[in-house]
Amino acid sequence: VQNEMFVEAGRHGGLAVQLLFYRGFAECKASPWLHEGQDLVRLMRAVRCVAGKTQIHRVLRHAIGQARSQPVQALVFVGDCMEEDTDALGQLAGELGLLGTRMFLFHEGQNAAAERCFRQLAGLTRGAYCRFASGAAAELAALLAGVAAYAAGGAAAVAALPPRTEAVRLLQQQLR
């Protein structure tokens, strides 16, 4: 999945990715910036889930800090629920949007509160929201390749992608 991101981005000049994850009560970790797909895959395979509430606010604060020090084209968030104050997340997303970073929120499942919030966050950053089915690795891979194309080549690069899935078509429509 992740190698496909780097392959697609390579067509447009390359990609740097930082993996950030949260879990449990208060754990939130960020990797260094990565330029090779195999490094990202290695790190992602080492992440294990631990029960706890969402910490999306920490993800957004981290992204704001990164975007203040260097241009960050896109933030990809993959999640299934949201247990935080939507207005507080919206404030952070608005700040991120003002810094020029678009959020791409990929929603697994049917949680209605998460969908409402994720759609709002995407709108505040001029990003995109797409739902994908649980276990649909190919669909998620296509979405991640779409974001990589955007990060490396802008909206025109996403528009030029073959619309392999309905989710990619939705991504293309939202970035027009």
PDB file of C-alpha atoms in Angstrom:
ATOM      1  CA  VAL A   1       0.000   0.000   0.000  1.00  0.00           C
ATOM      2  CA  GLN A   2       2.585   2.546   1.101  1.00  0.00           C
ATOM      3  CA  ASN A   3       5.031   1.735  -1.703  1.00  0.00           C
ATOM      4  CA  GLU A   4       2.292   2.675  -4.169  1.00  0.00           C
ATOM      5  CA  MET A   5       2.262   6.155  -2.595  1.00  0.00           C
ATOM      6  CA  PHE A   6       5.971   6.613  -3.226  1.00  0.00           C
ATOM      7  CA  VAL A   7       5.747   5.237  -6.778  1.00  0.00           C
ATOM      8  CA  GLU A   8       2.933   7.651  -7.643  1.00  0.00           C
ATOM      9  CA  ALA A   9       4.706  10.577  -5.982  1.00  0.00           C
ATOM     10  CA  GLY A  10       7.919   9.699  -7.829  1.00  0.00           C
ATOM     11  CA  ARG A  11       6.115  10.467 -11.080  1.00  0.00           C
ATOM     12  CA  HIS A  12       5.758  14.041  -9.843  1.00  0.00           C
ATOM     13  CA  GLY A  13       9.073  14.653  -8.095  1.00  0.00           C
ATOM     14  CA  GLY A  14       9.038  12.652  -4.865  1.00  0.00           C
ATOM     15  CA  LEU A  15       7.504  12.518  -1.440  1.00  0.00           C
ATOM     16  CA  ALA A  16       8.468  12.883   2.199  1.00  0.00           C
ATOM     17  CA  VAL A  17       6.151  11.200   4.716  1.00  0.00           C
ATOM     18  CA  GLN A  18       5.995  11.344   8.469  1.00  0.00           C
ATOM     19  CA  LEU A  19       4.091   8.610  10.298  1.00  0.00           C
ATOM     20  CA  LEU A  20       2.242   9.790  13.384  1.00  0.00           C
ATOM     21  CA  PHE A  21       0.043   7.549  15.486  1.00  0.00           C
ATOM     22  CA  TYR A  22      -1.708   7.675  18.811  1.00  0.00           C
ATOM     23  CA  ARG A  23      -2.928   4.906  21.050  1.00  0.00           C
ATOM     24  CA  GLY A  24      -3.871   4.192  24.624  1.00  0.00           C
ATOM     25  CA  PHE A  25      -4.337   6.960  27.139  1.00  0.00           C
ATOM     26  CA  ALA A  26      -1.743   9.537  26.110  1.00  0.00           C
ATOM     27  CA  GLU A  27       0.744   7.986  23.694  1.00  0.00           C
ATOM     28  CA  CYS A  28       1.353   9.906  20.491  1.00  0.00           C
ATOM     29  CA  LYS A  29       4.506   9.332  18.431  1.00  0.00           C
ATOM     30  CA  ALA A  30       5.906  10.775  15.203  1.00  0.00           C
ATOM     31  CA  SER A  31       8.606   9.285  13.002  1.00  0.00           C
ATOM     32  CA  PRO A  32      11.299  11.278  11.249  1.00  0.00           C
ATOM     33  CA  TRP A  33      10.450  12.343   7.709  1.00  0.00           C
ATOM     34  CA  LEU A  34      10.788   9.312   5.419  1.00  0.00           C
ATOM     35  CA  HIS A  35      11.608   9.212   1.706  1.00  0.00           C
ATOM     36  CA  GLU A  36      11.444   5.462   1.043  1.00  0.00           C
ATOM     37  CA  GLY A  37       8.344   3.288   1.020  1.00  0.00           C
ATOM     38  CA  GLN A  38      10.046   0.346   2.699  1.00  0.00           C
ATOM     39  CA  ASP A  39      10.949   2.536   5.707  1.00  0.00           C
ATOM     40  CA  LEU A  40       7.312   3.549   6.114  1.00  0.00           C
ATOM     41  CA  VAL A  41       6.136  -0.055   5.772  1.00  0.00           C
ATOM     42  CA  ARG A  42       8.639  -1.190   8.413  1.00  0.00           C
ATOM     43  CA  LEU A  43       7.432   1.440  10.889  1.00  0.00           C
ATOM     44  CA  MET A  44       3.758   0.802  10.203  1.00  0.00           C
ATOM     45  CA  ARG A  45       4.157  -2.922  10.772  1.00  0.00           C
ATOM     46  CA  ALA A  46       5.594  -2.204  14.222  1.00  0.00           C
ATOM     47  CA  VAL A  47       2.534  -0.183  15.345  1.00  0.00           C
ATOM     48  CA  ARG A  48       0.066  -2.063  17.523  1.00  0.00           C
ATOM     49  CA  CYS A  49      -3.376  -0.904  18.595  1.00  0.00           C
ATOM     50  CA  VAL A  50      -4.085  -0.161  22.244  1.00  0.00           C
ATOM     51  CA  ALA A  51      -7.518   0.807  23.542  1.00  0.00           C
ATOM     52  CA  GLY A  52      -8.111   4.463  24.317  1.00  0.00           C
ATOM     53  CA  LYS A  53      -9.950   7.561  23.132  1.00  0.00           C
ATOM     54  CA  THR A  54      -9.069   9.391  19.952  1.00  0.00           C
ATOM     55  CA  GLN A  55      -6.332  12.015  20.111  1.00  0.00           C
ATOM     56  CA  ILE A  56      -6.928  13.808  16.831  1.00  0.00           C
ATOM     57  CA  HIS A  57      -6.185  17.162  18.496  1.00  0.00           C
ATOM     58  CA  ARG A  58      -2.613  15.981  19.078  1.00  0.00           C
ATOM     59  CA  VAL A  59      -2.259  15.005  15.421  1.00  0.00           C
ATOM     60  CA  LEU A  60      -3.470  18.442  14.328  1.00  0.00           C
ATOM     61  CA  ARG A  61      -1.218  20.310  16.766  1.00  0.00           C
ATOM     62  CA  HIS A  62       1.769  18.316  15.567  1.00  0.00           C
ATOM     63  CA  ALA A  63       0.899  19.029  11.931  1.00  0.00           C
ATOM     64  CA  ILE A  64       0.540  22.752  12.678  1.00  0.00           C
ATOM     65  CA  GLY A  65       4.007  22.774  14.248  1.00  0.00           C
ATOM     66  CA  GLN A  66       5.482  20.998  11.233  1.00  0.00           C
ATOM     67  CA  ALA A  67       3.691  23.290   8.766  1.00  0.00           C
ATOM     68  CA  ARG A  68       5.010  26.375  10.574  1.00  0.00           C
ATOM     69  CA  SER A  69       8.599  25.199  10.081  1.00  0.00           C
ATOM     70  CA  GLN A  70       8.332  23.797   6.523  1.00  0.00           C
ATOM     71  CA  PRO A  71       5.623  23.471   3.860  1.00  0.00           C
ATOM     72  CA  VAL A  72       3.370  20.464   4.442  1.00  0.00           C
ATOM     73  CA  GLN A  73       1.097  19.825   1.475  1.00  0.00           C
ATOM     74  CA  ALA A  74      -1.173  17.195   2.987  1.00  0.00           C
ATOM     75  CA  LEU A  75      -2.172  15.464   6.177  1.00  0.00           C
ATOM     76  CA  VAL A  76      -3.722  12.019   5.787  1.00  0.00           C
ATOM     77  CA  PHE A  77      -5.862  10.766   8.646  1.00  0.00           C
ATOM     78  CA  VAL A  78      -7.256   7.243   8.592  1.00  0.00           C
ATOM     79  CA  GLY A  79      -9.751   6.562  11.346  1.00  0.00           C
ATOM     80  CA  ASP A  80     -12.982   4.928  12.328  1.00  0.00           C
ATOM     81  CA  CYS A  81     -14.305   7.177  15.093  1.00  0.00           C
ATOM     82  CA  MET A  82     -13.997  10.576  16.746  1.00  0.00           C
ATOM     83  CA  GLU A  83     -14.506  11.183  20.477  1.00  0.00           C
ATOM     84  CA  GLU A  84     -13.412  14.805  20.784  1.00  0.00           C
ATOM     85  CA  ASP A  85     -14.990  18.241  20.620  1.00  0.00           C
ATOM     86  CA  THR A  86     -15.733  18.973  16.965  1.00  0.00           C
ATOM     87  CA  ASP A  87     -15.425  22.745  17.415  1.00  0.00           C
ATOM     88  CA  ALA A  88     -11.973  22.444  18.999  1.00  0.00           C
ATOM     89  CA  LEU A  89     -10.833  20.183  16.164  1.00  0.00           C
ATOM     90  CA  GLY A  90     -12.340  22.618  13.672  1.00  0.00           C
ATOM     91  CA  GLN A  91     -10.334  25.488  15.134  1.00  0.00           C
ATOM     92  CA  LEU A  92      -7.109  23.490  14.726  1.00  0.00           C
ATOM     93  CA  ALA A  93      -8.062  22.384  11.211  1.00  0.00           C
ATOM     94  CA  GLY A  94      -8.785  25.990  10.255  1.00  0.00           C
ATOM     95  CA  GLU A  95      -5.333  27.000  11.452  1.00  0.00           C
ATOM     96  CA  LEU A  96      -3.799  24.138   9.492  1.00  0.00           C
ATOM     97  CA  GLY A  97      -5.721  25.225   6.402  1.00  0.00           C
ATOM     98  CA  LEU A  98      -4.422  28.784   6.754  1.00  0.00           C
ATOM     99  CA  LEU A  99      -0.907  27.316   6.710  1.00  0.00           C
ATOM    100  CA  GLY A 100      -1.690  25.701   3.346  1.00  0.00           C
ATOM    101  CA  THR A 101      -2.026  22.097   4.498  1.00  0.00           C
ATOM    102  CA  ARG A 102      -5.003  20.131   3.212  1.00  0.00           C
ATOM    103  CA  MET A 103      -6.482  17.308   5.263  1.00  0.00           C
ATOM    104  CA  PHE A 104      -7.457  14.041   3.617  1.00  0.00           C
ATOM    105  CA  LEU A 105      -9.667  12.083   5.983  1.00  0.00           C
ATOM    106  CA  PHE A 106     -10.272   8.438   5.131  1.00  0.00           C
ATOM    107  CA  HIS A 107     -13.058   6.992   7.226  1.00  0.00           C
ATOM    108  CA  GLU A 108     -13.372   3.295   7.892  1.00  0.00           C
ATOM    109  CA  GLY A 109     -16.828   2.233   8.982  1.00  0.00           C
ATOM    110  CA  GLN A 110     -20.163   3.942   9.556  1.00  0.00           C
ATOM    111  CA  ASN A 111     -19.725   6.158  12.643  1.00  0.00           C
ATOM    112  CA  ALA A 112     -22.034   9.118  11.911  1.00  0.00           C
ATOM    113  CA  ALA A 113     -20.372  11.529  14.382  1.00  0.00           C
ATOM    114  CA  ALA A 114     -16.973  10.806  12.872  1.00  0.00           C
ATOM    115  CA  GLU A 115     -18.299  11.341   9.355  1.00  0.00           C
ATOM    116  CA  ARG A 116     -19.784  14.747  10.238  1.00  0.00           C
ATOM    117  CA  CYS A 117     -16.572  15.872  11.924  1.00  0.00           C
ATOM    118  CA  PHE A 118     -14.240  14.473   9.267  1.00  0.00           C
ATOM    119  CA  ARG A 119     -16.242  16.172   6.497  1.00  0.00           C
ATOM    120  CA  GLN A 120     -16.012  19.494   8.339  1.00  0.00           C
ATOM    121  CA  LEU A 121     -12.265  19.168   8.886  1.00  0.00           C
ATOM    122  CA  ALA A 122     -11.751  18.364   5.206  1.00  0.00           C
ATOM    123  CA  GLY A 123     -13.822  21.386   4.213  1.00  0.00           C
ATOM    124  CA  LEU A 124     -11.932  23.741   6.527  1.00  0.00           C
ATOM    125  CA  THR A 125      -8.641  22.790   4.870  1.00  0.00           C
ATOM    126  CA  ARG A 126      -9.965  22.474   1.283  1.00  0.00           C
ATOM    127  CA  GLY A 127      -9.083  18.776   1.529  1.00  0.00           C
ATOM    128  CA  ALA A 128     -11.235  15.713   0.998  1.00  0.00           C
ATOM    129  CA  TYR A 129     -13.262  13.124   2.881  1.00  0.00           C
ATOM    130  CA  CYS A 130     -13.739   9.576   1.648  1.00  0.00           C
ATOM    131  CA  ARG A 131     -15.209   6.530   3.303  1.00  0.00           C
ATOM    132  CA  PHE A 132     -13.685   3.139   2.621  1.00  0.00           C
ATOM    133  CA  ALA A 133     -14.821  -0.333   3.544  1.00  0.00           C
ATOM    134  CA  SER A 134     -13.155  -2.314   6.314  1.00  0.00           C
ATOM    135  CA  GLY A 135     -10.633  -4.690   4.807  1.00  0.00           C
ATOM    136  CA  ALA A 136     -10.516  -2.797   1.487  1.00  0.00           C
ATOM    137  CA  ALA A 137      -6.735  -2.506   1.261  1.00  0.00           C
ATOM    138  CA  ALA A 138      -6.773  -1.871  -2.501  1.00  0.00           C
ATOM    139  CA  GLU A 139      -9.211   1.010  -2.084  1.00  0.00           C
ATOM    140  CA  LEU A 140      -7.123   2.579   0.672  1.00  0.00           C
ATOM    141  CA  ALA A 141      -3.977   2.088  -1.437  1.00  0.00           C
ATOM    142  CA  ALA A 142      -5.624   3.954  -4.322  1.00  0.00           C
ATOM    143  CA  LEU A 143      -6.652   6.807  -1.992  1.00  0.00           C
ATOM    144  CA  LEU A 144      -3.152   7.084  -0.546  1.00  0.00           C
ATOM    145  CA  ALA A 145      -1.686   7.138  -4.059  1.00  0.00           C
ATOM    146  CA  GLY A 146      -4.104   9.968  -4.848  1.00  0.00           C
ATOM    147  CA  VAL A 147      -2.907  12.009  -1.873  1.00  0.00           C
ATOM    148  CA  ALA A 148       0.710  11.313  -2.797  1.00  0.00           C
ATOM    149  CA  ALA A 149      -0.009  12.590  -6.300  1.00  0.00           C
ATOM    150  CA  TYR A 150      -1.556  15.721  -4.781  1.00  0.00           C
ATOM    151  CA  ALA A 151       1.339  16.299  -2.374  1.00  0.00           C
ATOM    152  CA  ALA A 152       3.904  15.948  -5.145  1.00  0.00           C
ATOM    153  CA  GLY A 153       2.047  17.452  -8.107  1.00  0.00           C
ATOM    154  CA  GLY A 154      -1.058  19.315  -6.926  1.00  0.00           C
ATOM    155  CA  ALA A 155      -4.702  18.922  -7.885  1.00  0.00           C
ATOM    156  CA  ALA A 156      -3.807  18.494 -11.570  1.00  0.00           C
ATOM    157  CA  ALA A 157      -1.829  15.342 -10.722  1.00  0.00           C
ATOM    158  CA  VAL A 158      -4.865  13.905  -8.919  1.00  0.00           C
ATOM    159  CA  ALA A 159      -7.137  14.778 -11.833  1.00  0.00           C
ATOM    160  CA  ALA A 160      -4.811  12.882 -14.184  1.00  0.00           C
ATOM    161  CA  LEU A 161      -5.032   9.644 -12.165  1.00  0.00           C
ATOM    162  CA  PRO A 162      -7.101   6.796 -13.585  1.00  0.00           C
ATOM    163  CA  PRO A 163     -10.262   6.659 -11.435  1.00  0.00           C
ATOM    164  CA  ARG A 164      -9.694   3.073 -10.245  1.00  0.00           C
ATOM    165  CA  THR A 165     -12.253   3.174  -7.447  1.00  0.00           C
ATOM    166  CA  GLU A 166     -15.328   5.172  -6.520  1.00  0.00           C
ATOM    167  CA  ALA A 167     -13.357   6.655  -3.619  1.00  0.00           C
ATOM    168  CA  VAL A 168     -10.680   7.972  -5.994  1.00  0.00           C
ATOM    169  CA  ARG A 169     -13.405   9.501  -8.190  1.00  0.00           C
ATOM    170  CA  LEU A 170     -14.788  11.250  -5.091  1.00  0.00           C
ATOM    171  CA  LEU A 171     -11.301  12.468  -4.190  1.00  0.00           C
ATOM    172  CA  GLN A 172     -10.879  13.897  -7.678  1.00  0.00           C
ATOM    173  CA  GLN A 173     -14.250  15.650  -7.508  1.00  0.00           C
ATOM    174  CA  GLN A 174     -13.493  17.238  -4.135  1.00  0.00           C
ATOM    175  CA  LEU A 175     -10.160  18.650  -5.309  1.00  0.00           C
ATOM    176  CA  ARG A 176     -11.533  20.452  -8.344  1.00  0.00           C
TER     177      ARG A 176
END
